[in-house]
Amino acid sequence: MASTLVKEYFREDKLPHIWCPGCGNGIVTRAIVKAIDSLGLDKDNVCIVSGIGCSSRAPGYLDFNTLHTTHGRALAFATGVKMAKPELEVIVITGDGDSSAIGGNHLIHACRRNIDITTIVFNNNIYGMTGGQYSPTTPTGDKGTTAPYGNLDANFDLCELTKGAGASYIARGTAYAAKQLEKFIAEGIKNKGFSFIEAITACPTYYGRKNKKGSAVDMLQTVKESAVMDKAWDRLSEEQRQGKFKIGSFHVEAKPEYTEEYKKLIASFNKGEE
Amino acid sequence: MATTTTVGLKSHTVEEEWCKGCGICVAFCPKNVLELENEIVVVKRLEDCIQCGQCELRCPDFAIWLGGK
Ligand SMILES: Cc1ncc(C[n+]2csc(CCOP(=O)(O)OP(=O)(O)O)c2C)c(N)n1
Ligand code: SF4
Ligand code: SF4
Ligand code: SF4
């Protein structure tokens, strides 16, 4: 049996999903579905694209047009879908590794083009699927199987990265504050341009165990306590910000969208032929 | 399977086959309505429930929801 939401938008026969007990991926996936539902979008007009990773398995459970592609390349496939059928709402589900390690180049260029795609990164600070290697968002000093003594690299702030690269809607929410996350995702879908939503979530199995972060409940509690709304964040001292991170809808900008510009270009050629 | 518990106008349903016993709904319920028994959630004190929906909101397995089957 399932709730009306699950009956309407999930492939019920594929449930229960394969994610570990307490993995935040299910919470974020539900928030995406709620956002789509709140906008009243026609299911057949939505295409959800993912790469490879635990998070990227989400579209397999969802009853829309779905595309499970190759590691790091979700945005390349999604760009193709959007160019071929600009009328579709194209949504990308990706992991921190998928989007910012192997797929980092696709990410910055999709931002730069401001193509009308909404990307939701499930940021669990680790490569979950392959057993806990550190990713570009593993905090400096934290452990992974490939960083047994602590990660030396500085971690990306994905919202700052996508801002620098040119995304026109940027927000960060959490699996704890799932209602607010749903609102950010809906705003991102409504934005005509490249929208980037970072969902802070938890991988209790690998990141949690490697870094002694406790149970799934403990990890969600930590997310709750560490997330600070941007307005409140601005009033904190550097010292008070230690161990915390900022959430909110950070950036909205009206600027030319790629498929629209492409359409105009084609139209200009057709005019010349008349 | 799936069990619906009803008290007055309030009902909660649990799909036991999907519940993985993570305890998230139990921990964040503001009214201590839920408990784990043998690693499966049980709706224990529905009379105290304020229908806030937080259990359904954060269940990673879509295994608990407000309303009937
Ligand atoms: C080209 C290629 N390289 C490496 C892999 C192995 N691989 C699969 S998933 C993954 C990382 C997944 O991490 P992330 O994107 O953060 O997702 P998560 O599993 O944490 O949700 C890697 C390295 C692959 N499938 N394809
Ligand atoms: S390994 Fe981590 S990210 Fe993957 S399903 Fe398990 S808890 Fe979730
Ligand atoms: S609806 Fe709210 S009060 Fe009722 S069981 Fe769920 S979390 Fe607890
Ligand atoms: S949150 Fe969901 S999976 Fe976890 S114990 Fe509650 S009903 Fe079960």
Coordinates of C-alpha atoms and ligand atoms in Angstrom, one line a residue:
Chain A
M1 CA 0.0 0.0 0.0
A2 CA 1.1 3.6 -0.5
S3 CA 0.0 7.2 0.1
T4 CA -1.8 9.0 -2.6
L5 CA 1.4 11.0 -3.4
V6 CA 3.3 7.8 -3.9
K7 CA 0.5 6.2 -6.0
E8 CA 0.4 9.3 -8.2
Y9 CA 4.1 9.9 -8.8
F10 CA 6.1 6.8 -8.0
R11 CA 6.6 3.4 -9.7
E12 CA 5.1 1.6 -6.8
D13 CA 6.2 -1.8 -8.1
K14 CA 9.8 -0.7 -7.8
L15 CA 9.4 0.0 -4.0
P16 CA 10.9 -0.4 -1.4
H17 CA 13.9 1.3 -2.8
I18 CA 17.5 0.1 -2.4
W19 CA 18.7 3.0 -0.2
C20 CA 20.0 2.1 3.2
P21 CA 17.9 2.6 6.4
G22 CA 17.8 6.4 7.2
C23 CA 19.5 7.5 4.0
G24 CA 18.4 11.1 3.2
N25 CA 17.9 10.3 -0.5
G26 CA 14.3 9.3 0.0
I27 CA 13.5 12.5 1.8
V28 CA 14.9 14.7 -1.0
T29 CA 13.2 12.6 -3.7
R30 CA 9.9 13.1 -1.9
A31 CA 10.5 16.9 -1.7
I32 CA 11.1 17.0 -5.5
V33 CA 7.9 15.1 -6.2
K34 CA 6.0 17.4 -3.8
A35 CA 7.4 20.5 -5.6
I36 CA 6.3 19.1 -9.0
D37 CA 2.8 18.3 -7.5
S38 CA 2.6 21.8 -6.0
L39 CA 3.1 23.3 -9.4
G40 CA 0.5 21.1 -11.0
L41 CA 2.8 20.0 -13.8
D42 CA 1.6 17.4 -16.3
K43 CA 3.6 14.3 -15.6
D44 CA 4.1 13.6 -19.3
N45 CA 5.7 17.0 -19.6
V46 CA 8.4 16.4 -17.1
C47 CA 11.7 14.6 -17.8
I48 CA 14.0 13.6 -15.0
V49 CA 17.6 12.9 -15.8
S50 CA 20.3 11.5 -13.6
G51 CA 23.9 10.3 -13.7
I52 CA 25.3 7.4 -11.6
G53 CA 25.4 7.1 -7.9
C54 CA 23.0 6.2 -5.1
S55 CA 21.2 9.5 -5.5
S56 CA 21.1 9.0 -9.3
R57 CA 18.9 5.9 -8.8
A58 CA 16.0 8.2 -7.8
P59 CA 14.4 8.5 -11.3
G60 CA 14.1 4.7 -11.5
Y61 CA 11.4 5.0 -8.8
L62 CA 9.6 8.0 -10.3
D63 CA 6.7 7.8 -12.8
F64 CA 7.7 10.6 -15.3
N65 CA 9.8 10.5 -18.4
T66 CA 13.1 9.4 -16.9
L67 CA 16.6 8.9 -18.1
H68 CA 19.3 7.2 -16.0
T69 CA 22.5 8.0 -17.9
T70 CA 26.3 7.7 -17.3
H71 CA 28.5 9.0 -14.4
G72 CA 28.9 12.7 -14.5
R73 CA 27.0 13.2 -17.8
A74 CA 23.4 13.8 -16.6
L75 CA 23.6 17.5 -17.6
A76 CA 25.0 16.6 -21.1
F77 CA 22.0 14.3 -21.7
A78 CA 19.6 16.8 -20.2
T79 CA 20.9 19.5 -22.4
G80 CA 20.2 17.3 -25.4
V81 CA 16.6 16.6 -24.2
K82 CA 16.0 20.3 -23.6
M83 CA 17.3 21.4 -27.0
A84 CA 15.2 18.8 -28.8
K85 CA 12.1 19.4 -26.7
P86 CA 12.3 22.8 -25.1
E87 CA 8.7 22.5 -23.9
L88 CA 9.6 19.8 -21.4
E89 CA 10.4 20.6 -17.8
V90 CA 13.8 19.0 -17.5
I91 CA 15.0 18.2 -14.0
V92 CA 18.4 16.7 -13.2
I93 CA 19.0 14.6 -10.1
T94 CA 22.7 14.1 -9.3
G95 CA 25.2 13.5 -6.5
D96 CA 28.0 15.7 -5.2
G97 CA 30.5 13.4 -7.0
D98 CA 28.4 13.0 -10.1
S99 CA 27.9 16.8 -10.5
S100 CA 31.1 18.3 -9.2
A101 CA 33.9 15.7 -9.7
I102 CA 33.5 13.8 -13.0
G103 CA 30.6 16.1 -14.0
G104 CA 32.1 19.4 -12.8
N105 CA 32.8 20.6 -16.3
H106 CA 29.2 19.9 -17.5
L107 CA 27.9 21.7 -14.5
I108 CA 29.8 25.0 -15.0
H109 CA 29.0 25.1 -18.7
A110 CA 25.3 24.4 -18.1
C111 CA 25.3 27.4 -15.6
R112 CA 27.2 29.6 -18.1
R113 CA 24.6 28.8 -20.9
N114 CA 21.7 29.5 -18.5
I115 CA 19.8 26.6 -20.1
D116 CA 16.4 26.1 -18.6
I117 CA 17.2 23.0 -16.5
T118 CA 16.6 22.5 -12.8
T119 CA 19.4 20.6 -11.1
I120 CA 19.1 19.1 -7.6
V121 CA 22.4 17.9 -6.1
F122 CA 22.0 15.4 -3.3
N123 CA 25.0 16.5 -1.3
N124 CA 26.0 13.7 1.2
N125 CA 29.7 14.8 1.2
I126 CA 30.9 11.4 -0.1
Y127 CA 30.8 8.8 -3.0
G128 CA 28.1 6.6 -1.5
M129 CA 27.6 4.1 -4.2
T130 CA 31.2 3.0 -4.5
G131 CA 31.8 2.7 -0.8
G132 CA 32.9 6.0 0.7
Q133 CA 35.6 7.7 -1.4
Y134 CA 36.0 11.4 -0.6
S135 CA 34.3 13.9 -3.1
P136 CA 34.8 17.5 -3.9
T137 CA 32.4 18.4 -1.1
T138 CA 34.0 16.3 1.7
P139 CA 35.0 18.8 4.3
T140 CA 38.7 19.3 4.7
G141 CA 40.0 16.9 7.3
D142 CA 37.1 14.5 7.1
K143 CA 37.7 10.9 6.2
G144 CA 36.9 8.7 3.3
T145 CA 38.2 5.3 2.1
T146 CA 40.6 7.3 -0.1
A147 CA 41.5 9.7 2.7
P148 CA 42.1 7.5 5.7
Y149 CA 44.1 10.2 7.5
G150 CA 41.7 13.0 6.6
N151 CA 41.0 14.8 3.3
L152 CA 43.7 17.5 2.5
D153 CA 41.7 19.2 -0.3
A154 CA 39.5 22.3 0.3
N155 CA 35.9 21.5 -0.3
F156 CA 33.7 23.2 -2.9
D157 CA 30.9 25.5 -1.9
L158 CA 28.6 24.4 -4.8
C159 CA 26.4 27.5 -4.5
E160 CA 29.3 29.8 -4.8
L161 CA 30.7 27.8 -7.7
T162 CA 27.4 27.9 -9.6
K163 CA 27.0 31.5 -8.9
G164 CA 30.4 32.3 -10.4
A165 CA 29.6 30.1 -13.4
G166 CA 26.3 32.0 -14.1
A167 CA 23.3 30.0 -12.8
S168 CA 20.2 32.2 -12.6
Y169 CA 18.5 30.6 -9.5
I170 CA 20.6 29.2 -6.6
A171 CA 19.4 27.8 -3.3
R172 CA 20.6 25.5 -0.5
G173 CA 18.2 23.5 1.6
T174 CA 18.3 20.3 3.7
A175 CA 16.7 17.0 4.1
Y176 CA 15.7 18.0 7.6
A177 CA 13.8 21.1 6.5
A178 CA 12.2 19.2 3.7
K179 CA 9.2 21.5 3.3
Q180 CA 11.5 24.5 2.7
L181 CA 13.5 22.4 0.3
E182 CA 10.3 21.7 -1.6
K183 CA 9.7 25.4 -1.9
F184 CA 13.2 26.0 -3.3
I185 CA 12.8 23.2 -5.8
A186 CA 9.5 24.7 -7.0
E187 CA 11.1 28.1 -7.3
G188 CA 13.9 26.6 -9.3
I189 CA 11.5 24.8 -11.7
K190 CA 9.6 28.0 -12.2
N191 CA 12.7 30.0 -13.0
K192 CA 13.3 30.2 -16.8
G193 CA 17.0 29.5 -16.8
F194 CA 19.5 27.2 -15.1
S195 CA 18.5 26.6 -11.5
F196 CA 20.7 24.9 -9.0
I197 CA 19.4 23.5 -5.7
E198 CA 21.9 22.0 -3.3
A199 CA 20.1 19.6 -0.9
I200 CA 22.2 18.8 2.1
T201 CA 21.6 15.2 3.0
A202 CA 23.1 12.3 4.9
C203 CA 24.8 9.0 4.1
P204 CA 24.8 7.2 7.4
T205 CA 26.4 4.1 5.9
Y206 CA 29.7 5.5 4.5
Y207 CA 30.2 9.2 5.4
G208 CA 28.6 8.7 8.8
R209 CA 30.5 5.6 9.8
K210 CA 33.9 6.8 8.5
N211 CA 33.5 10.1 10.4
K212 CA 31.8 8.8 13.5
K213 CA 28.7 10.9 12.9
G214 CA 26.3 8.5 14.7
S215 CA 23.0 7.1 13.5
A216 CA 20.8 8.4 10.7
V217 CA 18.8 10.3 13.4
D218 CA 21.9 11.8 14.8
M219 CA 23.0 12.9 11.4
L220 CA 19.7 14.6 10.6
Q221 CA 19.8 16.2 14.0
T222 CA 23.3 17.6 13.2
V223 CA 22.0 18.9 9.8
K224 CA 19.1 20.6 11.7
E225 CA 21.5 22.2 14.2
S226 CA 24.1 23.3 11.7
A227 CA 21.9 24.9 9.0
V228 CA 21.5 28.7 9.5
M229 CA 19.2 30.8 7.3
D230 CA 21.1 33.4 5.3
K231 CA 19.7 36.4 7.1
A232 CA 20.8 35.0 10.5
W233 CA 24.1 33.9 9.0
D234 CA 25.1 37.4 8.0
R235 CA 24.9 38.4 11.7
L236 CA 27.2 35.6 12.9
S237 CA 30.9 36.1 13.6
E238 CA 33.5 33.9 11.9
E239 CA 33.8 32.1 15.2
Q240 CA 30.1 31.4 15.5
R241 CA 30.0 30.1 11.9
Q242 CA 32.4 27.2 12.7
G243 CA 30.8 23.9 11.9
K244 CA 27.7 25.6 10.5
F245 CA 26.5 26.3 7.0
K246 CA 24.2 28.8 5.3
I247 CA 20.8 27.8 3.8
G248 CA 18.3 29.9 1.8
S249 CA 17.5 31.0 -1.7
F250 CA 20.7 33.0 -2.5
H251 CA 20.4 34.2 -6.0
V252 CA 17.8 35.0 -8.6
E253 CA 18.7 36.8 -11.8
A254 CA 16.8 37.5 -15.0
K255 CA 19.0 36.8 -18.0
P256 CA 18.8 35.3 -21.5
E257 CA 17.9 31.6 -21.6
Y258 CA 19.8 29.3 -24.0
T259 CA 17.0 27.5 -25.9
E260 CA 15.2 30.8 -26.3
E261 CA 18.3 32.4 -27.8
Y262 CA 18.7 29.4 -30.0
K263 CA 15.1 29.7 -31.2
K264 CA 15.7 33.4 -32.0
L265 CA 18.8 32.6 -34.0
I266 CA 17.0 30.0 -36.1
A267 CA 14.1 32.4 -36.6
S268 CA 16.6 35.1 -37.9
F269 CA 17.9 32.7 -40.5
N270 CA 14.3 31.7 -41.6
K271 CA 13.5 35.4 -42.0
G272 CA 16.5 35.9 -44.3
E273 CA 15.2 33.1 -46.5
E274 CA 11.8 34.7 -47.1
Chain B
M1 CA 0.4 -5.3 4.1
A2 CA -0.1 -1.9 5.7
T3 CA -1.8 -1.0 8.9
T4 CA -4.2 1.9 9.4
T5 CA -4.6 3.2 13.0
T6 CA -7.6 5.4 13.6
V7 CA -8.6 7.5 16.6
G8 CA -11.6 9.8 16.1
L9 CA -11.0 11.7 12.9
K10 CA -7.3 11.0 12.8
S11 CA -5.7 8.1 10.9
H12 CA -2.2 7.1 10.2
T13 CA -1.1 4.3 7.9
V14 CA 2.2 2.3 8.1
E15 CA 3.4 0.1 5.2
E16 CA 5.4 -2.3 7.3
E17 CA 7.1 -3.9 4.3
W18 CA 8.7 -0.6 3.4
C19 CA 9.7 0.6 6.9
K20 CA 13.4 0.1 7.5
G21 CA 13.3 1.0 11.2
C22 CA 15.6 4.1 10.9
G23 CA 13.7 5.8 13.7
I24 CA 13.6 9.2 12.0
C25 CA 9.9 9.6 12.3
V26 CA 10.0 8.5 15.9
A27 CA 12.8 11.0 16.8
F28 CA 11.3 14.1 15.2
C29 CA 7.6 13.5 16.1
P30 CA 6.9 16.5 18.4
K31 CA 4.3 14.6 20.4
N32 CA 6.0 11.2 21.0
V33 CA 3.3 9.4 19.1
L34 CA 5.5 6.8 17.4
E35 CA 7.7 3.9 18.6
L36 CA 9.8 1.2 17.1
E37 CA 8.9 -2.4 17.9
N38 CA 11.1 -5.1 16.4
E39 CA 12.6 -2.4 14.1
I40 CA 9.3 -1.4 12.6
V41 CA 7.4 1.8 13.4
V42 CA 4.1 1.5 15.4
V43 CA 1.6 4.3 15.9
K44 CA 1.3 4.1 19.7
R45 CA -0.5 7.2 20.9
L46 CA -2.5 8.6 18.0
E47 CA -4.7 10.5 20.4
D48 CA -1.7 12.8 21.1
C49 CA -1.0 13.4 17.4
I50 CA -1.3 17.0 16.2
Q51 CA -1.4 15.9 12.5
C52 CA 1.7 18.0 11.7
G53 CA 2.8 15.6 9.0
Q54 CA 6.5 15.6 10.0
C55 CA 6.7 11.8 10.1
E56 CA 5.4 11.6 6.5
L57 CA 7.6 14.5 5.5
R58 CA 10.9 12.9 6.6
C59 CA 10.3 9.2 6.2
P60 CA 13.0 8.2 3.7
D61 CA 11.0 5.1 2.7
F62 CA 7.5 6.6 2.2
A63 CA 6.3 4.0 4.8
I64 CA 4.2 6.2 7.0
W65 CA 1.5 8.7 6.0
L66 CA -1.5 10.6 7.3
G67 CA -4.8 9.1 6.4
G68 CA -6.1 5.7 5.5
K69 CA -5.0 3.0 3.1
Ligands
LIG1 C1 33.0 6.7 -15.7 C2 32.8 6.1 -14.3 N1 33.7 6.3 -13.4 C3 33.5 5.8 -12.1 C4 32.3 5.1 -11.8 C5 32.1 4.6 -10.5 N2 31.2 5.4 -9.7 C6 29.9 5.0 -9.6 S1 29.0 6.0 -8.6 C7 30.4 6.9 -8.2 C8 30.3 8.1 -7.3 C9 29.0 8.4 -6.8 O1 29.1 9.5 -5.9 P1 28.0 10.6 -5.9 O2 27.8 11.2 -7.2 O3 28.4 11.6 -4.8 O4 26.6 9.9 -5.5 P2 26.2 9.1 -4.2 O5 26.4 7.6 -4.5 O6 26.9 9.6 -3.0 O7 24.7 9.4 -4.1 C10 31.5 6.4 -8.9 C11 32.9 7.0 -8.7 C12 31.4 5.0 -12.9 N3 30.2 4.4 -12.7 N4 31.6 5.5 -14.1
SF4_2 S1 25.5 4.2 0.8 FE1 25.0 6.2 1.7 S2 24.1 7.4 0.0 FE2 24.1 5.2 -0.6 S3 22.1 4.4 -0.1 FE3 23.5 4.0 1.6 S4 23.2 5.7 3.1 FE4 22.4 6.3 1.1
SF4_3 S1 1.7 13.8 12.3 FE1 3.1 14.9 13.7 S2 2.4 14.5 15.7 FE2 1.4 13.0 14.4 S3 2.6 11.2 14.5 FE3 3.3 12.4 12.7 S4 5.0 13.6 13.5 FE4 3.9 12.9 15.3
SF4_4 S1 11.0 7.1 9.2 FE1 10.0 5.6 7.8 S2 11.4 4.0 7.6 FE2 12.1 5.2 9.3 S3 11.2 4.2 11.1 FE3 9.8 5.8 10.5 S4 8.3 4.7 9.1 FE4 10.1 3.4 9.3

